[in-house]
Coordinates of C-alpha atoms in Angstrom, one line a residue:
Chain K
M339 CA 87.1 88.3 -80.0
N340 CA 86.6 84.7 -78.8
R341 CA 89.8 82.8 -79.0
F342 CA 88.3 79.7 -77.4
V343 CA 88.6 76.6 -79.5
L344 CA 86.2 73.7 -78.8
D345 CA 88.1 70.4 -78.9
K346 CA 88.0 67.1 -77.0
E347 CA 90.3 68.3 -74.3
S348 CA 88.2 71.4 -73.5
I349 CA 85.0 69.3 -73.4
L350 CA 86.6 66.6 -71.2
Q351 CA 87.9 69.3 -68.7
A352 CA 84.4 70.9 -68.6
A353 CA 82.8 67.5 -68.1
E354 CA 85.2 66.7 -65.3
N355 CA 84.4 70.1 -63.6
A356 CA 80.7 69.3 -64.0
I357 CA 81.1 65.8 -62.4
R358 CA 83.0 67.4 -59.5
R359 CA 80.2 69.9 -59.1
Y360 CA 77.0 67.9 -59.6
G361 CA 78.2 64.2 -59.2
P362 CA 78.3 61.7 -62.1
C363 CA 74.6 60.9 -62.1
K364 CA 73.3 64.5 -62.2
T365 CA 75.8 65.7 -64.7
N366 CA 74.2 66.3 -68.1
L367 CA 75.3 67.6 -71.5
T368 CA 73.3 70.8 -71.0
D369 CA 75.5 71.9 -68.0
I370 CA 78.7 71.0 -69.9
A371 CA 77.6 72.9 -73.1
K372 CA 76.5 75.9 -71.0
A373 CA 79.9 76.0 -69.2
L374 CA 81.6 76.0 -72.6
S375 CA 79.1 78.5 -74.1
V376 CA 78.4 76.2 -77.0
S377 CA 75.4 74.3 -78.2
H378 CA 74.5 70.7 -77.4
A379 CA 75.0 69.9 -81.1
A380 CA 78.6 71.1 -80.9
I381 CA 79.4 68.5 -78.2
Y382 CA 77.6 65.8 -80.1
R383 CA 80.1 66.3 -82.9
Y384 CA 82.7 64.9 -80.6
Y385 CA 80.8 62.4 -78.3
A386 CA 77.7 60.3 -79.2
D387 CA 76.0 60.7 -75.8
K388 CA 76.5 61.2 -72.1
A389 CA 77.8 57.6 -71.6
D390 CA 80.3 58.0 -74.4
L391 CA 81.6 61.3 -72.8
L392 CA 81.8 59.9 -69.2
E393 CA 83.8 57.0 -70.6
A394 CA 86.3 59.4 -72.2
V395 CA 86.5 61.4 -69.0
T396 CA 87.2 58.3 -67.0
E397 CA 89.9 57.1 -69.5
R398 CA 91.7 60.5 -69.2
W399 CA 91.3 60.5 -65.4
L400 CA 92.6 56.9 -65.0
A401 CA 95.7 57.7 -67.2
R402 CA 96.5 60.7 -65.0
T403 CA 95.7 59.2 -61.6
F404 CA 97.6 55.9 -62.1
R405 CA 100.6 57.6 -63.7
S406 CA 102.4 57.1 -60.3
L407 CA 102.7 53.4 -61.1
D408 CA 104.9 54.0 -64.1
P409 CA 108.1 55.0 -62.1
I410 CA 107.8 51.7 -60.1
M411 CA 108.2 49.8 -63.4
R412 CA 111.6 51.5 -63.9
E413 CA 112.8 50.8 -60.3
N414 CA 116.0 48.9 -60.0
A415 CA 114.6 46.7 -57.2
R416 CA 114.2 42.9 -56.7
P417 CA 111.0 41.7 -58.5
E418 CA 109.4 40.6 -55.2
E419 CA 109.9 44.1 -53.7
K420 CA 108.8 45.7 -57.0
L421 CA 105.6 43.8 -57.1
R422 CA 104.9 44.6 -53.4
H423 CA 105.6 48.3 -54.1
Y424 CA 103.4 48.2 -57.2
L425 CA 100.4 46.8 -55.3
Q426 CA 100.9 49.1 -52.3
E427 CA 100.9 52.1 -54.7
L428 CA 97.9 50.8 -56.7
C429 CA 95.8 50.4 -53.5
R430 CA 97.1 53.7 -51.9
T431 CA 96.1 55.6 -55.1
K432 CA 92.6 54.1 -55.0
R433 CA 92.2 55.0 -51.3
A434 CA 93.5 58.6 -52.0
C435 CA 91.0 59.0 -54.8
A436 CA 88.0 57.7 -52.8
A437 CA 88.9 60.1 -50.0
T438 CA 90.0 63.3 -51.8
D439 CA 88.2 63.1 -55.2
P440 CA 84.9 61.4 -54.3
E441 CA 82.9 62.5 -57.3
M442 CA 85.4 61.3 -59.9
F443 CA 85.9 58.1 -57.8
E444 CA 82.1 57.6 -57.9
N445 CA 82.1 58.1 -61.6
Y446 CA 84.7 55.4 -61.9
A447 CA 82.8 53.1 -59.4
V448 CA 79.6 53.4 -61.4
L449 CA 81.4 52.5 -64.6
S450 CA 83.1 49.5 -62.9
E451 CA 79.6 47.9 -62.4
G452 CA 79.0 47.8 -66.2
S453 CA 81.1 46.8 -69.1
S454 CA 83.2 49.9 -69.7
R455 CA 85.8 49.9 -72.5
A456 CA 88.0 52.4 -70.6
L457 CA 88.0 50.2 -67.4
K458 CA 88.8 47.1 -69.4
E459 CA 91.8 48.8 -71.0
H460 CA 92.9 50.1 -67.6
L461 CA 92.7 46.6 -66.1
H462 CA 94.6 45.2 -69.1
H463 CA 97.3 47.9 -68.6
I464 CA 97.6 47.0 -64.8
L465 CA 97.8 43.3 -65.5
N466 CA 100.4 43.9 -68.2
Q467 CA 102.6 45.8 -65.8
M468 CA 102.2 43.1 -63.1
E469 CA 102.9 40.4 -65.6
S470 CA 106.1 42.1 -66.6
I471 CA 107.3 42.3 -63.0
I472 CA 106.4 38.7 -62.4
Q473 CA 108.2 37.7 -65.7
Q474 CA 111.3 39.4 -64.4
G475 CA 111.0 37.4 -61.1
I476 CA 110.6 34.1 -63.0
H477 CA 113.7 35.0 -65.1
S478 CA 115.8 35.8 -62.0
K479 CA 114.6 32.6 -60.3
A480 CA 112.9 34.6 -57.5
F481 CA 109.4 33.4 -58.5
I482 CA 108.1 29.9 -59.3
D483 CA 108.0 29.2 -63.0
Q484 CA 104.2 29.4 -63.8
D485 CA 102.3 31.3 -66.4
P486 CA 103.0 35.0 -65.4
R487 CA 99.7 36.3 -66.8
Q488 CA 97.7 33.8 -64.7
L489 CA 99.8 34.7 -61.6
A490 CA 99.1 38.4 -62.2
I491 CA 95.4 37.7 -62.4
S492 CA 95.4 35.7 -59.2
V493 CA 97.4 38.4 -57.4
F494 CA 95.0 41.1 -58.6
I495 CA 91.9 39.0 -57.5
A496 CA 93.4 38.2 -54.1
T497 CA 94.0 41.9 -53.4
S498 CA 90.5 43.0 -54.6
R499 CA 89.4 44.0 -51.1
F500 CA 92.0 46.8 -51.2
H501 CA 91.4 48.2 -54.7
H502 CA 87.9 47.3 -55.8
P503 CA 85.5 50.3 -55.3
A504 CA 82.8 47.9 -53.8
F505 CA 85.1 48.0 -50.6
A506 CA 85.8 51.7 -50.5
S507 CA 83.9 52.1 -47.3
E508 CA 86.5 49.9 -45.5
W509 CA 89.5 51.9 -46.7
Q510 CA 89.3 54.4 -43.9
N511 CA 90.0 51.6 -41.4
P512 CA 93.4 52.6 -39.8
D513 CA 94.4 49.0 -40.0
I514 CA 94.0 48.8 -43.8
E515 CA 97.7 49.0 -44.8
N516 CA 98.7 46.3 -42.2
R517 CA 95.9 44.1 -43.6
L518 CA 97.2 44.6 -47.2
D519 CA 100.7 43.8 -46.1
A520 CA 99.6 40.6 -44.4
V521 CA 97.8 39.5 -47.6
L522 CA 100.9 40.5 -49.8
N523 CA 103.2 38.5 -47.5
L524 CA 101.0 35.5 -48.0
I525 CA 100.8 35.9 -51.8
L526 CA 104.4 36.8 -52.4
S527 CA 105.5 33.9 -50.2
G528 CA 103.4 31.7 -52.4
M529 CA 105.2 32.9 -55.5
E530 CA 108.7 32.9 -54.2
I531 CA 111.2 30.1 -54.7
R532 CA 112.4 29.5 -51.1
N533 CA 115.7 27.8 -50.4
Chain B
M295 CA 39.8 24.5 -32.4
N296 CA 43.0 26.4 -33.3
R297 CA 46.1 24.4 -32.2
F298 CA 48.5 26.9 -33.7
V299 CA 51.0 28.2 -31.2
L300 CA 52.7 31.5 -32.0
D301 CA 56.4 31.3 -31.1
K302 CA 59.7 32.6 -32.5
E303 CA 60.1 29.6 -34.8
S304 CA 56.7 30.1 -36.5
I305 CA 57.3 33.8 -36.9
L306 CA 60.7 33.2 -38.4
Q307 CA 59.3 30.7 -40.9
A308 CA 56.5 33.1 -41.9
A309 CA 59.1 35.9 -42.3
E310 CA 61.3 33.7 -44.5
N311 CA 58.2 32.8 -46.6
A312 CA 57.4 36.5 -46.9
I313 CA 60.9 37.4 -47.9
R314 CA 60.9 34.7 -50.6
R315 CA 57.6 36.1 -51.8
Y316 CA 58.0 39.8 -51.7
G317 CA 61.8 40.3 -51.4
P318 CA 63.5 41.7 -48.2
C319 CA 62.8 45.3 -48.9
K320 CA 59.0 45.0 -49.5
T321 CA 58.5 42.5 -46.7
N322 CA 56.6 44.1 -43.8
L323 CA 55.3 43.0 -40.4
T324 CA 51.7 43.3 -41.7
D325 CA 52.1 40.6 -44.3
I326 CA 53.8 38.3 -41.7
A327 CA 51.1 38.9 -39.1
K328 CA 48.4 38.3 -41.7
A329 CA 50.0 35.0 -42.8
L330 CA 50.0 33.9 -39.2
S331 CA 46.5 35.2 -38.5
V332 CA 47.8 37.2 -35.5
S333 CA 48.0 41.0 -34.8
H334 CA 51.0 43.2 -35.2
A335 CA 51.2 43.5 -31.5
A336 CA 51.6 39.7 -31.1
I337 CA 54.8 39.8 -33.2
Y338 CA 56.2 42.8 -31.4
R339 CA 56.1 40.7 -28.2
Y340 CA 58.9 38.7 -29.8
Y341 CA 60.8 41.2 -32.1
A342 CA 61.3 44.9 -31.5
D343 CA 60.9 45.9 -35.2
K344 CA 61.4 44.7 -38.8
A345 CA 65.2 45.1 -38.6
D346 CA 65.3 42.9 -35.5
L347 CA 63.2 40.3 -37.1
L348 CA 65.2 40.2 -40.4
E349 CA 68.4 39.9 -38.3
A350 CA 66.9 36.8 -36.6
V351 CA 65.7 35.3 -39.9
T352 CA 69.3 35.8 -41.3
E353 CA 70.9 34.2 -38.2
R354 CA 68.7 31.1 -38.6
W355 CA 69.2 31.0 -42.4
L356 CA 73.0 31.3 -42.0
A357 CA 73.2 28.5 -39.4
R358 CA 71.2 26.2 -41.7
T359 CA 72.9 27.2 -45.0
F360 CA 76.5 26.8 -43.8
R361 CA 75.9 23.6 -41.9
S362 CA 77.6 21.8 -44.8
L363 CA 80.9 23.3 -43.5
D364 CA 80.8 21.3 -40.2
P365 CA 81.5 17.8 -41.6
I366 CA 84.7 19.2 -43.2
M367 CA 85.9 20.1 -39.7
R368 CA 85.7 16.4 -38.8
E369 CA 87.4 15.2 -42.0
N370 CA 90.5 13.1 -41.4
A371 CA 92.5 14.9 -44.1
R372 CA 95.8 16.8 -44.2
P373 CA 95.2 20.4 -43.0
E374 CA 96.2 21.9 -46.4
E375 CA 93.6 19.8 -48.1
K376 CA 91.0 20.5 -45.3
L377 CA 91.5 24.3 -45.7
R378 CA 91.2 24.1 -49.4
H379 CA 88.1 22.0 -49.1
Y380 CA 86.6 24.3 -46.5
L381 CA 87.1 27.4 -48.7
Q382 CA 85.8 25.6 -51.8
E383 CA 82.7 24.6 -49.9
L384 CA 82.2 28.1 -48.4
C385 CA 82.3 29.7 -51.8
R386 CA 80.2 26.9 -53.5
T387 CA 77.5 27.4 -50.9
K388 CA 77.5 31.2 -51.5
R389 CA 77.2 30.7 -55.2
A390 CA 74.4 28.2 -54.8
C391 CA 72.5 30.6 -52.5
A392 CA 72.9 33.5 -54.9
A393 CA 71.6 31.3 -57.8
T394 CA 68.8 29.2 -56.2
D395 CA 67.7 31.3 -53.2
P396 CA 68.0 34.9 -54.5
E397 CA 65.6 36.6 -52.1
M398 CA 67.2 35.2 -49.0
F399 CA 70.6 35.9 -50.5
E400 CA 69.6 39.5 -51.1
N401 CA 68.4 39.8 -47.5
Y402 CA 71.9 38.6 -46.4
A403 CA 73.6 40.9 -48.9
V404 CA 71.6 43.9 -47.7
L405 CA 72.6 43.1 -44.1
S406 CA 76.2 42.7 -45.1
E407 CA 76.4 46.4 -46.0
G408 CA 75.5 47.5 -42.4
S409 CA 76.7 46.4 -39.0
S410 CA 74.6 43.3 -38.4
R411 CA 75.2 41.3 -35.3
A412 CA 74.1 38.0 -37.0
L413 CA 76.7 38.6 -39.7
K414 CA 79.4 39.5 -37.3
E415 CA 78.8 36.2 -35.4
H416 CA 78.7 34.3 -38.7
L417 CA 82.1 35.8 -39.7
H418 CA 83.5 35.0 -36.2
H419 CA 82.3 31.4 -36.6
I420 CA 83.9 31.0 -40.0
L421 CA 87.2 32.5 -38.8
N422 CA 87.2 30.2 -35.8
Q423 CA 86.8 27.2 -38.0
M424 CA 89.5 28.3 -40.4
E425 CA 91.8 29.2 -37.5
S426 CA 91.3 25.7 -36.0
I427 CA 92.4 24.1 -39.3
I428 CA 95.4 26.4 -39.6
Q429 CA 96.3 25.6 -36.0
Q430 CA 96.3 21.9 -36.9
G431 CA 98.6 22.7 -39.9
I432 CA 101.0 24.6 -37.7
H433 CA 101.0 21.8 -35.2
S434 CA 101.8 19.1 -37.9
K435 CA 104.5 21.4 -39.4
A436 CA 102.6 21.7 -42.6
F437 CA 102.1 25.4 -42.2
I438 CA 104.5 28.2 -41.2
D439 CA 104.4 29.1 -37.5
Q440 CA 102.5 32.4 -37.6
D441 CA 99.5 33.7 -35.7
P442 CA 96.7 31.4 -36.9
R443 CA 94.0 34.0 -36.4
Q444 CA 95.8 36.5 -38.5
L445 CA 96.5 33.9 -41.2
A446 CA 92.7 33.0 -41.2
I447 CA 91.8 36.7 -41.7
S448 CA 94.3 37.1 -44.5
V449 CA 93.0 33.9 -46.3
F450 CA 89.4 35.1 -45.8
I451 CA 90.2 38.6 -47.2
A452 CA 92.2 37.2 -50.2
T453 CA 89.3 35.0 -51.2
S454 CA 86.7 37.8 -50.9
R455 CA 86.0 37.9 -54.6
F456 CA 84.5 34.4 -54.3
H457 CA 82.4 34.8 -51.2
H458 CA 81.5 38.5 -50.7
P459 CA 78.0 39.3 -52.0
A460 CA 79.3 42.4 -53.8
F461 CA 80.8 40.1 -56.4
A462 CA 77.8 37.7 -56.8
S463 CA 77.3 38.9 -60.4
E464 CA 80.7 37.3 -61.3
W465 CA 79.8 33.9 -59.8
Q466 CA 78.0 32.6 -62.9
N467 CA 81.3 32.9 -64.8
P468 CA 82.0 29.3 -65.9
D469 CA 85.7 29.9 -65.0
I470 CA 85.0 30.8 -61.4
E471 CA 86.1 27.5 -59.8
N472 CA 89.4 27.6 -61.7
R473 CA 90.0 31.2 -60.6
L474 CA 89.3 30.2 -57.0
D475 CA 91.6 27.2 -57.3
A476 CA 94.4 29.4 -58.7
V477 CA 94.1 31.9 -55.8
L478 CA 94.0 29.0 -53.3
N479 CA 97.1 27.5 -54.8
L480 CA 98.9 30.8 -54.3
I481 CA 97.7 31.3 -50.7
L482 CA 98.2 27.7 -49.6
S483 CA 101.7 27.7 -51.1
G484 CA 102.4 30.8 -49.2
M485 CA 101.4 29.1 -45.9
E486 CA 103.1 25.8 -46.5
I487 CA 106.5 24.8 -45.2
R488 CA 108.2 23.5 -48.3
N489 CA 111.1 21.2 -48.3

């Protein structure tokens, strides 16, 4: 008796396994259907095409991978330390993925070149979290009183070298954390109200 | 009577013409030799191979293209304004190249993915100029007293999104200059001694 139930979760897990095995470009719906012992048609009832499925896989992977940022939001630290910690963790997580989960990272990097809904939502979520920390800093008079969303965008752009997949080849440089800290010192010092 | 003299300059100009015509990947020594009405062997007396020649073409192109930065070095402006102007001009020149000289820009972008001597020297030159401006700012007590080379590197890294060829596809965004200015405000404010 087959107790297996085909649902989005089982398809997404099979797709992630296939990506890890064949890489994002060579992964196809046939392999995924075969691994689940179902027909192509069964998968199409859930996802319109390969692009749609890879998008959903990435969305699930991003939510799981960047979960480590959430506890930072609840830290009882000064906003300037919290923002530093948040960016260090964001960049550390990206480096760890590129090194230890290369196929899923490649899948994410390929999507980042196009206009992916999952990546837009991920970026939106990251910017929301940064904006919230900056807002706290403005409130506590630690940060200059400027539009917190615009500041979050500038901070995100200025740290691109440490989190954008186009620079993944540089992340094995043993000096990378010092470089990030130097850039963070500059940016945070630019935002802080100094007495 | 043929008055044409084959020298490095004529080979480099023919190579640049070929790159503009065929793109950097499809350009080969045969086309360049044909355009100069000389043999392959004649070119090999000057350049070891295609990679060596493309490197020399890029070196010459970089020197010519970024010449517009030199007058800024002689400007009689406050160091903070000079550094802002320098970075605006650096990024403006990159954007202009990507838009109006796409084949030569692609040649440069391809080299930037490897370890090109010409690009290392170009980067070294840019960092030297930025360091010199920052040194002036430290001297005049406009900038914080930190290692000017390390500051120059941090400023260069933090503005990567606006000058690194990996992001060229974003440079047509009409908001790009405002985005750069917002990042420059943050960085310069981080370097300035505020009273």
